[in-house]
């Protein structure tokens, strides 16, 4: 720790800032006692409002599917109790982190409740309302407004807690220790985010249709997408906080907020007739519980048991690297296998004698599976593991690119399918038409699984890179912050050129065919365009990191980007060949050019490091 980052009143023998023993008492100026007390009061008021809302009807004339009020009251009050405990015991960092973790997920939870205002008959909230007859735009009840007020109060509380969190981070200085336990947090955040995108419960009730985030009503879809994005982002912010108290509080706050979303539908699936548990709520609940549990672990690794020096310290960390490499390779291979299954199994099934169409994008998904699986195999080879891991950190974007195209085609065909009365166990008061059209088949399920596993593999690859650097620096006897060789400015020109070509390659069609309109970024933006945007964001992010990366890491990132761009160009033979009269578009040549320039930059990065050596 530098003298600049040490608190003015701290001596050399005092506890390091950021540790549990270095939490500031409430009387310290940096703790902002008034703002923290106000924040705790607002969170408590918000918790009471949420509890009151749970006790009142949210739809006039409606009732919950089960007696959920005691559970909802506990889930509402538990975070406030934790915040008040942290404040009363003089732990401002923990209290601020808790509030900020709750605040980050409050907008998504607010939107989730506002679906009851938009159209409560489409909301999958059996803990608050379960219809027993067909309703159209049921009027909201008095319980909705306390719920809205509770989320708004939580948002305001976060504004006052932010100052305390910032002060704690400044007093802690730079991140101390390896804090390996923290690395599990982002994995749990992504796991919970995946669960939020899946259907929260299974339903055999005609008045409650179980849908995932993309199939649900607009407001609910926006809420689940926001929650799925904010949960891992909140955990990443907590991981990066140099103040251990703020980090622990962020984990616990995000975990408690996730439990408030995941536990009610899971319980409803257990106790409500014709409802069943679905993987979505289970993943969210497990991730929430694990995040809360992770907040009780020691965040600073440099304790008495790990104070050994020399080879012993290096050996103590090697098993961690082995397991992270195993997780990276295993998740990547699993994602590739799921992608291959999604490509080779039917994406659609007919609800009648209608012929089933097949999407040409399935061959692109199969190509993405191969592009991901090949480098994943080499992650298990020790001498090639670092390079292969860097390639995997890029090629997972190929699954995103192809899966979005497959899911876009499936959703476009199935979005207007009718309800099948025979699939429900109740008598409907109104006659419904026979089920017609198409519904999603197992290929859609496998594609969703591939997307989830690919995202987890990418996160594991990034974490493995952090551990690899720690182990390499320790083995070389270097300080973690010491500057090693970098790819430098020699590769800057080709990297910038590749970035420009990549933007154009993802924004223009790879092939043209009569009657075919390619999804784009600047026009004809559709569901498949999200895959283009996601893959482009990954490629540009890799390019941005190259000049500051070590030569092997830079070469791996550039090689991975080249493979993703090659997969983009491969749409011409894989997808375009399925369309009559197809021909190469400008995007094909731009993607090939960007891939070639990326490979040239990778070679320059490696050659430059050898000359400097």
Coordinates of C-alpha atoms in Angstrom, one line a residue:
X1 CA 0.0 0.0 0.0
X2 CA 1.3 3.5 -0.8
X3 CA 1.3 6.4 1.6
X4 CA -1.1 8.1 -0.7
X5 CA -3.8 5.4 -0.3
X6 CA -3.3 5.1 3.5
X7 CA -5.7 6.8 5.7
X8 CA -4.1 9.8 7.5
X9 CA -4.7 8.3 10.9
X10 CA -3.4 4.9 10.0
X11 CA 0.0 3.6 11.1
X12 CA 2.1 0.8 9.7
X13 CA 0.9 -1.6 12.2
X14 CA -2.8 -1.1 11.7
X15 CA -5.1 -3.3 9.7
X16 CA -5.1 -2.8 6.0
X17 CA -8.0 -0.8 4.6
X18 CA -10.6 -2.9 2.9
X19 CA -10.4 -5.7 5.5
X20 CA -13.1 -6.4 8.1
X21 CA -11.0 -4.9 10.9
X22 CA -10.5 -1.7 9.0
X23 CA -14.2 -0.7 8.7
X24 CA -14.6 2.9 9.7
X25 CA -16.7 3.7 12.8
X26 CA -19.7 5.8 12.1
X27 CA -18.1 8.9 13.6
X28 CA -15.3 9.0 11.0
X29 CA -15.8 11.7 8.4
X30 CA -15.4 9.3 5.5
X31 CA -18.3 7.2 6.7
X32 CA -20.9 10.0 6.0
X33 CA -23.0 9.0 9.0
X34 CA -26.0 11.3 8.1
X35 CA -26.2 10.1 4.5
X36 CA -25.8 6.5 5.5
X37 CA -28.5 6.8 8.2
X38 CA -30.8 8.4 5.7
X39 CA -30.1 5.7 3.2
X40 CA -30.8 3.0 5.8
X41 CA -34.1 4.8 6.7
X42 CA -35.2 4.9 3.1
X43 CA -34.4 1.3 2.5
X44 CA -36.4 0.4 5.7
X45 CA -39.3 2.5 4.5
X46 CA -39.2 0.9 1.1
X47 CA -39.1 -2.6 2.7
X48 CA -42.2 -1.7 4.8
X49 CA -43.9 -0.5 1.7
X50 CA -43.1 -3.7 -0.2
X51 CA -44.4 -5.7 2.8
X52 CA -47.7 -3.7 2.9
X53 CA -48.1 -4.2 -0.9
X54 CA -47.7 -8.0 -0.4
X55 CA -50.6 -7.9 2.1
X56 CA -53.0 -6.1 -0.2
X57 CA -54.7 -7.2 -3.5
X58 CA -52.8 -6.0 -6.5
X59 CA -55.7 -6.7 -8.9
X60 CA -59.3 -5.7 -8.0
X61 CA -61.4 -8.8 -7.4
X62 CA -58.3 -11.0 -7.7
X63 CA -56.3 -13.1 -5.3
X64 CA -52.9 -14.8 -5.1
X65 CA -52.6 -18.4 -6.1
X66 CA -51.4 -19.4 -2.6
X67 CA -50.9 -17.8 0.8
X68 CA -47.7 -16.0 -0.1
X69 CA -47.9 -13.0 2.2
X70 CA -45.7 -14.3 5.0
X71 CA -43.0 -15.3 2.4
X72 CA -43.2 -12.0 0.6
X73 CA -43.0 -10.0 3.9
X74 CA -39.8 -11.9 4.9
X75 CA -38.2 -11.3 1.5
X76 CA -39.1 -7.6 1.7
X77 CA -37.9 -7.0 5.3
X78 CA -34.7 -9.2 5.3
X79 CA -32.6 -6.7 3.3
X80 CA -33.6 -3.8 5.5
X81 CA -32.8 -5.8 8.7
X82 CA -29.3 -6.6 7.2
X83 CA -28.7 -2.9 6.4
X84 CA -29.8 -1.8 9.9
X85 CA -27.6 -4.4 11.5
X86 CA -24.6 -3.2 9.5
X87 CA -25.2 0.4 10.4
X88 CA -25.7 -0.4 14.1
X89 CA -22.5 -2.4 14.3
X90 CA -20.4 0.3 12.7
X91 CA -19.8 -1.2 9.3
X92 CA -20.6 1.6 6.8
X93 CA -19.0 -0.2 3.8
X94 CA -21.1 -3.3 4.3
X95 CA -24.3 -1.2 4.7
X96 CA -23.5 0.9 1.6
X97 CA -22.8 -2.2 -0.4
X98 CA -26.0 -3.8 0.7
X99 CA -28.1 -0.7 -0.3
X100 CA -26.3 -0.4 -3.7
X101 CA -26.8 -4.1 -4.4
X102 CA -30.6 -3.7 -3.8
X103 CA -30.7 -0.4 -5.7
X104 CA -29.1 -1.9 -8.8
X105 CA -31.9 -4.5 -9.2
X106 CA -34.7 -2.2 -8.1
X107 CA -35.5 -0.8 -11.6
X108 CA -36.0 -4.3 -13.0
X109 CA -38.2 -5.3 -10.1
X110 CA -40.2 -2.1 -10.5
X111 CA -40.9 -2.9 -14.2
X112 CA -41.8 -6.5 -13.2
X113 CA -44.5 -5.1 -10.9
X114 CA -45.7 -2.6 -13.5
X115 CA -46.7 -5.4 -15.8
X116 CA -49.6 -5.7 -13.4
X117 CA -50.6 -2.2 -14.4
X118 CA -50.0 -2.8 -18.1
X119 CA -52.0 -6.1 -18.2
X120 CA -52.2 -8.2 -15.1
X121 CA -53.7 -11.1 -17.0
X122 CA -50.4 -11.6 -18.8
X123 CA -48.2 -11.4 -15.7
X124 CA -46.7 -14.7 -14.3
X125 CA -47.0 -13.6 -10.7
X126 CA -49.0 -16.3 -8.9
X127 CA -47.7 -15.0 -5.6
X128 CA -49.6 -11.8 -6.2
X129 CA -52.4 -12.7 -8.6
X130 CA -53.7 -15.8 -10.3
X131 CA -56.7 -15.5 -12.5
X132 CA -59.6 -18.0 -12.2
X133 CA -61.3 -16.8 -15.4
X134 CA -60.5 -15.1 -18.7
X135 CA -59.8 -11.4 -18.0
X136 CA -58.9 -8.5 -20.3
X137 CA -56.9 -5.7 -18.7
X138 CA -58.0 -6.3 -15.1
X139 CA -58.1 -3.2 -13.0
X140 CA -55.2 -2.8 -10.5
X141 CA -55.8 -3.0 -6.8
X142 CA -54.5 -0.9 -4.0
X143 CA -51.5 -3.2 -3.3
X144 CA -49.7 -2.2 -6.5
X145 CA -48.9 1.3 -5.3
X146 CA -47.0 0.4 -2.1
X147 CA -44.9 -2.0 -4.3
X148 CA -44.1 0.8 -6.7
X149 CA -43.3 3.1 -3.8
X150 CA -41.0 0.5 -2.2
X151 CA -38.9 0.2 -5.3
X152 CA -38.7 4.0 -5.7
X153 CA -37.6 4.5 -2.1
X154 CA -34.9 1.8 -2.6
X155 CA -33.6 3.7 -5.7
X156 CA -33.4 7.0 -3.7
X157 CA -31.6 5.2 -0.9
X158 CA -28.9 4.1 -3.4
X159 CA -28.1 7.8 -4.2
X160 CA -27.2 8.5 -0.6
X161 CA -25.3 5.2 -0.1
X162 CA -23.1 5.9 -3.1
X163 CA -21.1 8.5 -1.4
X164 CA -20.2 6.2 1.5
X165 CA -19.2 3.5 -0.9
X166 CA -17.0 5.9 -2.8
X167 CA -15.3 7.1 0.5
X168 CA -14.7 3.5 1.6
X169 CA -13.1 2.7 -1.7
X170 CA -10.8 5.7 -1.6
X171 CA -9.7 4.9 2.0
X172 CA -9.0 1.3 1.0
X173 CA -6.7 2.4 -1.8
X174 CA -5.8 -0.2 -4.4
X175 CA -7.3 -3.7 -4.4
X176 CA -5.3 -5.7 -1.8
X177 CA -4.8 -9.5 -2.1
X178 CA -5.9 -11.9 -4.8
X179 CA -9.4 -12.3 -3.3
X180 CA -9.9 -15.5 -5.2
X181 CA -13.3 -16.2 -3.6
X182 CA -14.6 -13.1 -5.3
X183 CA -14.0 -14.7 -8.7
X184 CA -16.9 -17.0 -8.1
X185 CA -19.2 -14.0 -7.9
X186 CA -19.4 -13.2 -11.6
X187 CA -20.0 -16.8 -12.4
X188 CA -23.0 -16.8 -10.0
X189 CA -24.2 -13.5 -11.4
X190 CA -24.2 -14.9 -15.0
X191 CA -25.9 -18.0 -13.7
X192 CA -28.7 -16.0 -12.1
X193 CA -29.0 -13.8 -15.2
X194 CA -29.5 -16.9 -17.3
X195 CA -32.2 -18.1 -14.9
X196 CA -34.0 -14.7 -15.3
X197 CA -34.2 -15.2 -19.0
X198 CA -35.9 -18.7 -18.7
X199 CA -39.5 -19.4 -17.8
X200 CA -39.9 -18.8 -14.0
X201 CA -42.3 -21.7 -13.6
X202 CA -44.1 -24.5 -15.5
X203 CA -47.9 -24.2 -16.0
X204 CA -50.8 -26.4 -16.9
X205 CA -53.2 -23.6 -16.0
X206 CA -55.0 -22.0 -18.9
X207 CA -55.0 -18.6 -17.2
X208 CA -51.3 -18.5 -16.5
X209 CA -49.0 -19.2 -19.5
X210 CA -45.4 -20.0 -18.6
X211 CA -43.2 -18.0 -21.0
X212 CA -39.5 -17.1 -21.0
X213 CA -38.3 -13.5 -21.1
X214 CA -38.4 -13.3 -24.9
X215 CA -41.9 -14.7 -25.3
X216 CA -43.6 -12.7 -22.5
X217 CA -45.4 -9.4 -22.6
X218 CA -43.4 -6.3 -23.4
X219 CA -43.1 -4.8 -19.9
X220 CA -42.2 -8.1 -18.3
X221 CA -39.7 -8.8 -21.1
X222 CA -38.0 -5.5 -20.4
X223 CA -37.9 -6.2 -16.7
X224 CA -36.3 -9.6 -17.0
X225 CA -33.8 -8.4 -19.6
X226 CA -32.8 -5.5 -17.3
X227 CA -32.6 -7.8 -14.3
X228 CA -30.5 -10.3 -16.3
X229 CA -28.1 -7.6 -17.3
X230 CA -27.9 -5.8 -13.9
X231 CA -27.3 -8.9 -11.7
X232 CA -23.9 -9.9 -13.2
X233 CA -22.9 -6.2 -13.7
X234 CA -23.6 -5.5 -10.0
X235 CA -21.5 -8.5 -8.9
X236 CA -18.7 -7.3 -11.2
X237 CA -18.8 -3.9 -9.6
X238 CA -18.6 -5.5 -6.2
X239 CA -15.7 -7.7 -7.3
X240 CA -13.8 -4.6 -8.3
X241 CA -14.3 -2.6 -5.1
X242 CA -11.1 -2.3 -3.1
X243 CA -13.2 -2.0 0.1
X244 CA -14.0 -5.5 1.3
X245 CA -17.1 -4.3 3.2
X246 CA -18.6 -2.7 0.1
X247 CA -17.8 -5.8 -2.0
X248 CA -19.5 -8.1 0.5
X249 CA -22.5 -5.8 0.8
X250 CA -22.8 -5.7 -2.9
X251 CA -22.8 -9.5 -3.1
X252 CA -25.4 -9.8 -0.3
X253 CA -27.6 -7.0 -1.6
X254 CA -27.7 -8.4 -5.1
X255 CA -28.3 -11.9 -3.8
X256 CA -31.2 -10.8 -1.6
X257 CA -32.8 -8.9 -4.5
X258 CA -32.4 -12.0 -6.7
X259 CA -34.1 -14.2 -4.0
X260 CA -37.0 -11.8 -3.9
X261 CA -37.5 -12.5 -7.7
X262 CA -36.7 -16.2 -7.8
X263 CA -38.1 -17.7 -4.6
X264 CA -41.9 -16.8 -5.0
X265 CA -42.3 -18.6 -8.4
X266 CA -40.4 -21.6 -7.2
X267 CA -42.6 -21.9 -4.1
X268 CA -45.7 -21.4 -6.4
X269 CA -44.5 -24.3 -8.5
X270 CA -44.4 -26.5 -5.4
X271 CA -47.7 -25.6 -3.8
X272 CA -50.1 -24.4 -6.5
X273 CA -52.2 -26.9 -8.4
X274 CA -51.2 -27.3 -12.1
X275 CA -48.0 -25.2 -11.6
X276 CA -44.6 -26.8 -11.5
X277 CA -41.0 -25.7 -10.8
X278 CA -39.0 -24.6 -13.8
X279 CA -35.2 -24.3 -14.1
X280 CA -35.4 -20.5 -14.3
X281 CA -36.5 -19.8 -10.8
X282 CA -34.2 -22.5 -9.5
X283 CA -31.1 -21.0 -11.1
X284 CA -32.0 -17.5 -9.7
X285 CA -32.6 -18.9 -6.2
X286 CA -29.4 -20.9 -6.1
X287 CA -27.4 -17.9 -7.4
X288 CA -29.0 -15.6 -4.9
X289 CA -28.3 -18.0 -2.0
X290 CA -24.7 -18.5 -3.1
X291 CA -24.1 -14.7 -3.4
X292 CA -25.4 -14.2 0.1
X293 CA -23.2 -17.0 1.3
X294 CA -20.2 -15.6 -0.5
X295 CA -20.6 -12.4 1.4
X296 CA -19.7 -14.3 4.6
X297 CA -16.3 -15.6 3.2
X298 CA -13.0 -13.8 3.7
X299 CA -12.4 -11.6 0.7
X300 CA -8.7 -11.0 1.3
X301 CA -6.6 -14.1 0.5
X302 CA -3.4 -12.8 2.2
X303 CA -4.2 -14.2 5.6
X304 CA -1.9 -16.1 8.0
X305 CA -2.4 -19.4 6.2
X306 CA -1.2 -18.0 2.9
X307 CA 1.7 -15.8 4.1
X308 CA 4.3 -18.4 2.9
X309 CA 6.8 -17.2 0.4
X310 CA 8.7 -18.8 -2.4
X311 CA 7.7 -22.0 -4.1
X312 CA 5.2 -23.0 -1.5
X313 CA 3.1 -20.0 -2.2
X314 CA 3.2 -20.7 -5.9
X315 CA 2.3 -24.3 -5.4
X316 CA -0.7 -23.3 -3.2
X317 CA -2.2 -21.4 -6.1
X318 CA -1.7 -23.9 -8.9
X319 CA -4.7 -26.1 -8.1
X320 CA -6.9 -23.0 -8.5
X321 CA -5.5 -22.5 -11.9
X322 CA -6.0 -26.2 -12.8
X323 CA -9.7 -26.1 -11.8
X324 CA -10.3 -22.8 -13.6
X325 CA -8.8 -24.2 -16.8
X326 CA -10.9 -27.3 -16.4
X327 CA -14.0 -25.2 -15.9
X328 CA -13.2 -23.1 -19.0
X329 CA -12.6 -26.1 -21.3
X330 CA -15.5 -28.1 -19.9
X331 CA -18.0 -25.2 -20.3
X332 CA -16.8 -24.4 -23.8
X333 CA -17.1 -28.0 -24.9
X334 CA -20.5 -28.3 -23.3
X335 CA -21.6 -25.1 -25.1
X336 CA -20.3 -26.5 -28.4
X337 CA -22.1 -29.8 -27.8
X338 CA -25.4 -28.0 -27.0
X339 CA -24.9 -25.8 -30.1
X340 CA -24.4 -28.9 -32.3
X341 CA -27.5 -30.4 -30.8
X342 CA -29.5 -27.3 -31.5
X343 CA -28.3 -27.4 -35.1
X344 CA -29.0 -31.0 -35.7
X345 CA -32.4 -31.4 -33.9
X346 CA -35.7 -29.9 -35.2
X347 CA -36.1 -26.2 -34.3
X348 CA -39.9 -26.3 -35.0
X349 CA -42.7 -28.8 -34.8
X350 CA -46.0 -28.6 -36.6
X351 CA -49.2 -28.6 -34.6
X352 CA -51.0 -30.3 -37.5
X353 CA -50.4 -31.7 -40.9
X354 CA -48.5 -28.6 -42.0
X355 CA -44.9 -29.3 -43.3
X356 CA -42.2 -28.1 -41.0
X357 CA -39.7 -25.5 -42.3
X358 CA -36.1 -25.6 -41.3
X359 CA -34.0 -22.5 -40.9
X360 CA -30.7 -22.4 -42.9
X361 CA -29.1 -20.7 -39.9
X362 CA -28.8 -24.1 -38.2
X363 CA -25.7 -24.8 -40.3
X364 CA -24.1 -21.6 -39.1
X365 CA -24.8 -22.7 -35.5
X366 CA -23.0 -26.0 -36.3
X367 CA -20.0 -24.1 -37.6
X368 CA -20.0 -22.0 -34.4
X369 CA -19.9 -25.2 -32.4
X370 CA -16.8 -26.4 -34.3
X371 CA -15.1 -23.0 -34.0
X372 CA -15.6 -23.1 -30.2
X373 CA -14.8 -26.7 -29.6
X374 CA -11.4 -26.9 -31.4
X375 CA -9.6 -24.3 -29.2
X376 CA -11.5 -25.6 -26.1
X377 CA -9.8 -29.0 -26.5
X378 CA -6.4 -27.3 -26.3
X379 CA -7.3 -25.6 -23.0
X380 CA -6.5 -29.0 -21.4
X381 CA -3.0 -29.0 -22.8
X382 CA -0.7 -27.2 -20.3
X383 CA 1.7 -25.7 -22.8
X384 CA -1.0 -24.4 -25.1
X385 CA -3.7 -23.7 -22.4
X386 CA -3.0 -19.9 -22.1
X387 CA -3.3 -19.3 -25.8
X388 CA -6.3 -21.6 -26.3
X389 CA -8.1 -20.0 -23.4
X390 CA -7.6 -16.6 -25.0
X391 CA -9.1 -17.9 -28.2
X392 CA -12.1 -19.3 -26.3
X393 CA -12.7 -15.9 -24.8
X394 CA -13.4 -14.7 -28.3
X395 CA -15.0 -17.6 -30.2
X396 CA -17.9 -17.9 -27.8
X397 CA -19.3 -14.9 -29.6
X398 CA -19.8 -17.1 -32.7
X399 CA -22.4 -19.0 -30.7
X400 CA -24.1 -15.7 -29.9
X401 CA -24.0 -14.8 -33.6
X402 CA -25.5 -18.0 -34.9
X403 CA -27.9 -18.7 -32.0
X404 CA -29.6 -15.3 -32.5
X405 CA -30.2 -16.2 -36.1
X406 CA -31.7 -19.6 -35.2
X407 CA -33.9 -18.2 -32.4
X408 CA -35.1 -15.3 -34.6
X409 CA -36.4 -17.6 -37.3
X410 CA -38.1 -19.8 -34.6
X411 CA -39.8 -16.9 -32.8
X412 CA -41.0 -15.3 -36.1
X413 CA -42.9 -18.5 -37.0
X414 CA -44.2 -19.4 -33.5
X415 CA -45.2 -16.0 -32.1
X416 CA -48.8 -16.2 -33.4
X417 CA -49.6 -19.9 -32.5
X418 CA -53.0 -20.5 -30.9
X419 CA -53.7 -22.1 -27.6
X420 CA -54.4 -25.8 -27.4
X421 CA -57.3 -26.4 -24.9
X422 CA -56.3 -30.1 -24.6
X423 CA -53.0 -29.1 -23.0
X424 CA -54.7 -27.6 -19.9
X425 CA -56.6 -29.3 -17.2
X426 CA -59.5 -26.9 -16.8
X427 CA -62.7 -26.3 -18.8
X428 CA -62.6 -22.9 -20.6
X429 CA -65.8 -20.9 -20.7
X430 CA -65.2 -19.7 -24.3
X431 CA -64.6 -21.9 -27.3
X432 CA -61.1 -21.7 -28.6
X433 CA -59.8 -22.7 -32.1
X434 CA -57.9 -25.9 -32.6
X435 CA -54.2 -25.5 -32.2
X436 CA -52.6 -24.6 -35.5
X437 CA -49.2 -23.5 -36.8
X438 CA -45.9 -24.3 -35.3
X439 CA -44.3 -24.5 -31.8
X440 CA -40.8 -24.6 -30.7
X441 CA -39.1 -28.0 -30.7
X442 CA -36.0 -29.3 -28.9
X443 CA -33.6 -27.4 -31.2
X444 CA -34.7 -24.1 -29.6
X445 CA -34.1 -25.5 -26.1
X446 CA -30.6 -26.7 -27.0
X447 CA -29.9 -23.3 -28.6
X448 CA -30.8 -21.5 -25.4
X449 CA -28.7 -23.9 -23.4
X450 CA -25.8 -23.3 -25.8
X451 CA -26.1 -19.5 -25.3
X452 CA -26.1 -19.9 -21.6
X453 CA -23.1 -22.2 -21.5
X454 CA -21.2 -20.1 -24.0
X455 CA -21.6 -17.0 -21.8
X456 CA -20.4 -19.0 -18.7
X457 CA -17.4 -20.3 -20.7
X458 CA -16.5 -16.8 -21.7
X459 CA -16.6 -15.6 -18.0
X460 CA -14.6 -18.6 -16.9
X461 CA -12.0 -17.8 -19.6
X462 CA -11.7 -14.3 -18.3
X463 CA -11.3 -15.4 -14.7
X464 CA -8.8 -18.0 -15.7
X465 CA -6.7 -15.3 -17.4
X466 CA -6.6 -13.4 -14.2
X467 CA -5.4 -16.5 -12.2
X468 CA -2.9 -17.3 -15.0
X469 CA -1.3 -13.9 -14.7
X470 CA -1.1 -14.2 -10.9
X471 CA 0.6 -17.5 -11.1
X472 CA 3.0 -16.4 -13.8
X473 CA 4.0 -13.3 -11.9
X474 CA 4.4 -15.2 -8.7
X475 CA 6.6 -17.9 -10.4
X476 CA 8.7 -15.1 -11.9
X477 CA 9.1 -13.3 -8.6
X478 CA 7.4 -10.2 -10.0
X479 CA 5.0 -7.9 -8.2
X480 CA 1.5 -8.2 -9.5
X481 CA 1.5 -4.6 -10.6
X482 CA 4.8 -4.8 -12.3
X483 CA 4.7 -4.0 -16.0
X484 CA 5.7 -6.9 -18.2
X485 CA 6.1 -6.8 -22.0
X486 CA 3.1 -5.5 -23.9
X487 CA 2.1 -5.9 -27.6
X488 CA 2.5 -2.1 -27.7
X489 CA 1.9 0.4 -30.5
X490 CA 3.4 -1.7 -33.3
X491 CA 0.1 -3.5 -33.7
X492 CA -2.0 -0.4 -33.3
X493 CA -2.3 0.4 -37.0
X494 CA -3.5 -3.1 -38.1
X495 CA -5.8 -3.4 -35.1
X496 CA -7.5 -0.1 -35.9
X497 CA -7.8 -1.2 -39.6
X498 CA -9.3 -4.5 -38.5
X499 CA -11.8 -2.8 -36.2
X500 CA -13.0 -0.5 -39.0
X501 CA -13.4 -3.5 -41.3
X502 CA -15.2 -5.5 -38.6
X503 CA -17.8 -2.8 -38.1
X504 CA -18.5 -2.7 -41.8
X505 CA -18.5 -6.5 -42.0
X506 CA -21.2 -6.9 -39.3
X507 CA -23.2 -4.0 -40.6
X508 CA -23.5 -5.1 -44.3
X509 CA -25.0 -8.3 -45.8
X510 CA -22.7 -11.3 -46.4
X511 CA -24.9 -12.5 -49.2
X512 CA -27.8 -11.4 -51.3
X513 CA -30.6 -13.5 -52.7
X514 CA -33.9 -12.8 -54.4
X515 CA -36.7 -12.2 -51.8
X516 CA -34.3 -12.4 -48.9
X517 CA -33.7 -9.4 -46.5
X518 CA -30.6 -9.8 -44.4
X519 CA -30.8 -8.6 -40.8
X520 CA -28.6 -5.5 -40.3
X521 CA -27.4 -3.0 -37.7
X522 CA -28.3 0.2 -39.6
X523 CA -31.5 -1.0 -41.2
X524 CA -33.9 -4.0 -40.9
X525 CA -32.9 -4.4 -37.3
X526 CA -34.5 -7.6 -35.9
X527 CA -33.9 -10.3 -33.4
X528 CA -31.0 -11.7 -35.4
X529 CA -29.4 -8.3 -35.4
X530 CA -28.8 -8.7 -31.6
X531 CA -26.4 -11.5 -32.5
X532 CA -24.6 -9.3 -34.9
X533 CA -24.3 -6.6 -32.3
X534 CA -23.2 -8.9 -29.6
X535 CA -20.5 -10.5 -31.8
X536 CA -19.3 -7.1 -33.0
X537 CA -19.1 -5.8 -29.4
X538 CA -16.9 -8.8 -28.4
X539 CA -14.6 -8.4 -31.3
X540 CA -14.2 -4.6 -30.7
X541 CA -13.6 -5.2 -27.0
X542 CA -10.8 -7.6 -27.9
X543 CA -9.2 -5.1 -30.2
X544 CA -9.3 -2.5 -27.5
X545 CA -7.5 -4.7 -25.1
X546 CA -4.7 -5.8 -27.5
X547 CA -2.3 -2.9 -27.2
X548 CA -2.3 -3.3 -23.4
X549 CA -2.1 -7.1 -23.4
X550 CA 1.0 -9.3 -23.2
X551 CA 2.1 -10.7 -26.5
X552 CA 0.6 -14.2 -26.1
X553 CA -2.7 -12.8 -24.8
X554 CA -2.8 -10.3 -27.7
X555 CA -2.1 -12.9 -30.3
X556 CA -4.8 -15.2 -28.8
X557 CA -7.4 -12.4 -28.8
X558 CA -6.6 -11.5 -32.4
X559 CA -6.7 -15.1 -33.5
X560 CA -10.1 -15.5 -31.8
X561 CA -11.4 -12.4 -33.4
X562 CA -10.2 -13.7 -36.8
X563 CA -12.2 -16.9 -36.2
X564 CA -15.4 -15.0 -35.4
X565 CA -15.0 -12.9 -38.5
X566 CA -14.3 -16.0 -40.5
X567 CA -17.6 -17.5 -39.2
X568 CA -19.3 -14.3 -40.3
X569 CA -17.9 -14.8 -43.8
X570 CA -18.9 -18.4 -43.7
X571 CA -22.6 -17.4 -43.7
X572 CA -22.2 -17.3 -47.5
X573 CA -21.6 -21.0 -48.0
X574 CA -23.5 -22.2 -44.9
X575 CA -26.6 -20.1 -45.1
X576 CA -26.5 -18.5 -48.5
X577 CA -26.4 -21.8 -50.3
X578 CA -29.9 -22.6 -49.0
X579 CA -31.3 -19.6 -50.9
X580 CA -31.7 -19.8 -54.6
X581 CA -29.7 -17.3 -56.6
X582 CA -27.5 -16.2 -53.7
X583 CA -24.4 -14.2 -54.4
X584 CA -21.6 -12.8 -52.2
X585 CA -22.3 -9.4 -50.7
X586 CA -19.8 -6.8 -49.6
X587 CA -20.0 -8.0 -46.1
X588 CA -18.3 -11.3 -47.1
X589 CA -15.2 -9.5 -48.5
X590 CA -15.1 -7.1 -45.5
X591 CA -15.2 -10.0 -43.0
X592 CA -12.5 -11.9 -44.9
X593 CA -10.3 -8.7 -45.0
X594 CA -10.8 -8.1 -41.2
X595 CA -9.9 -11.7 -40.4
X596 CA -6.7 -11.5 -42.5
X597 CA -5.7 -8.2 -40.9
X598 CA -6.3 -9.6 -37.5
X599 CA -4.1 -12.6 -38.2
X600 CA -1.3 -10.2 -39.4
X601 CA -1.6 -8.2 -36.2
X602 CA -1.4 -11.4 -34.2
X603 CA 1.8 -12.4 -36.0
X604 CA 3.3 -8.8 -35.4
X605 CA 2.5 -9.0 -31.7
X606 CA 4.4 -12.3 -31.3
X607 CA 7.3 -11.2 -33.6
X608 CA 7.6 -7.9 -31.7
X609 CA 7.9 -9.6 -28.3
X610 CA 10.7 -11.9 -29.6
X611 CA 12.7 -9.0 -30.9
X612 CA 12.4 -7.2 -27.6
X613 CA 13.5 -10.3 -25.8

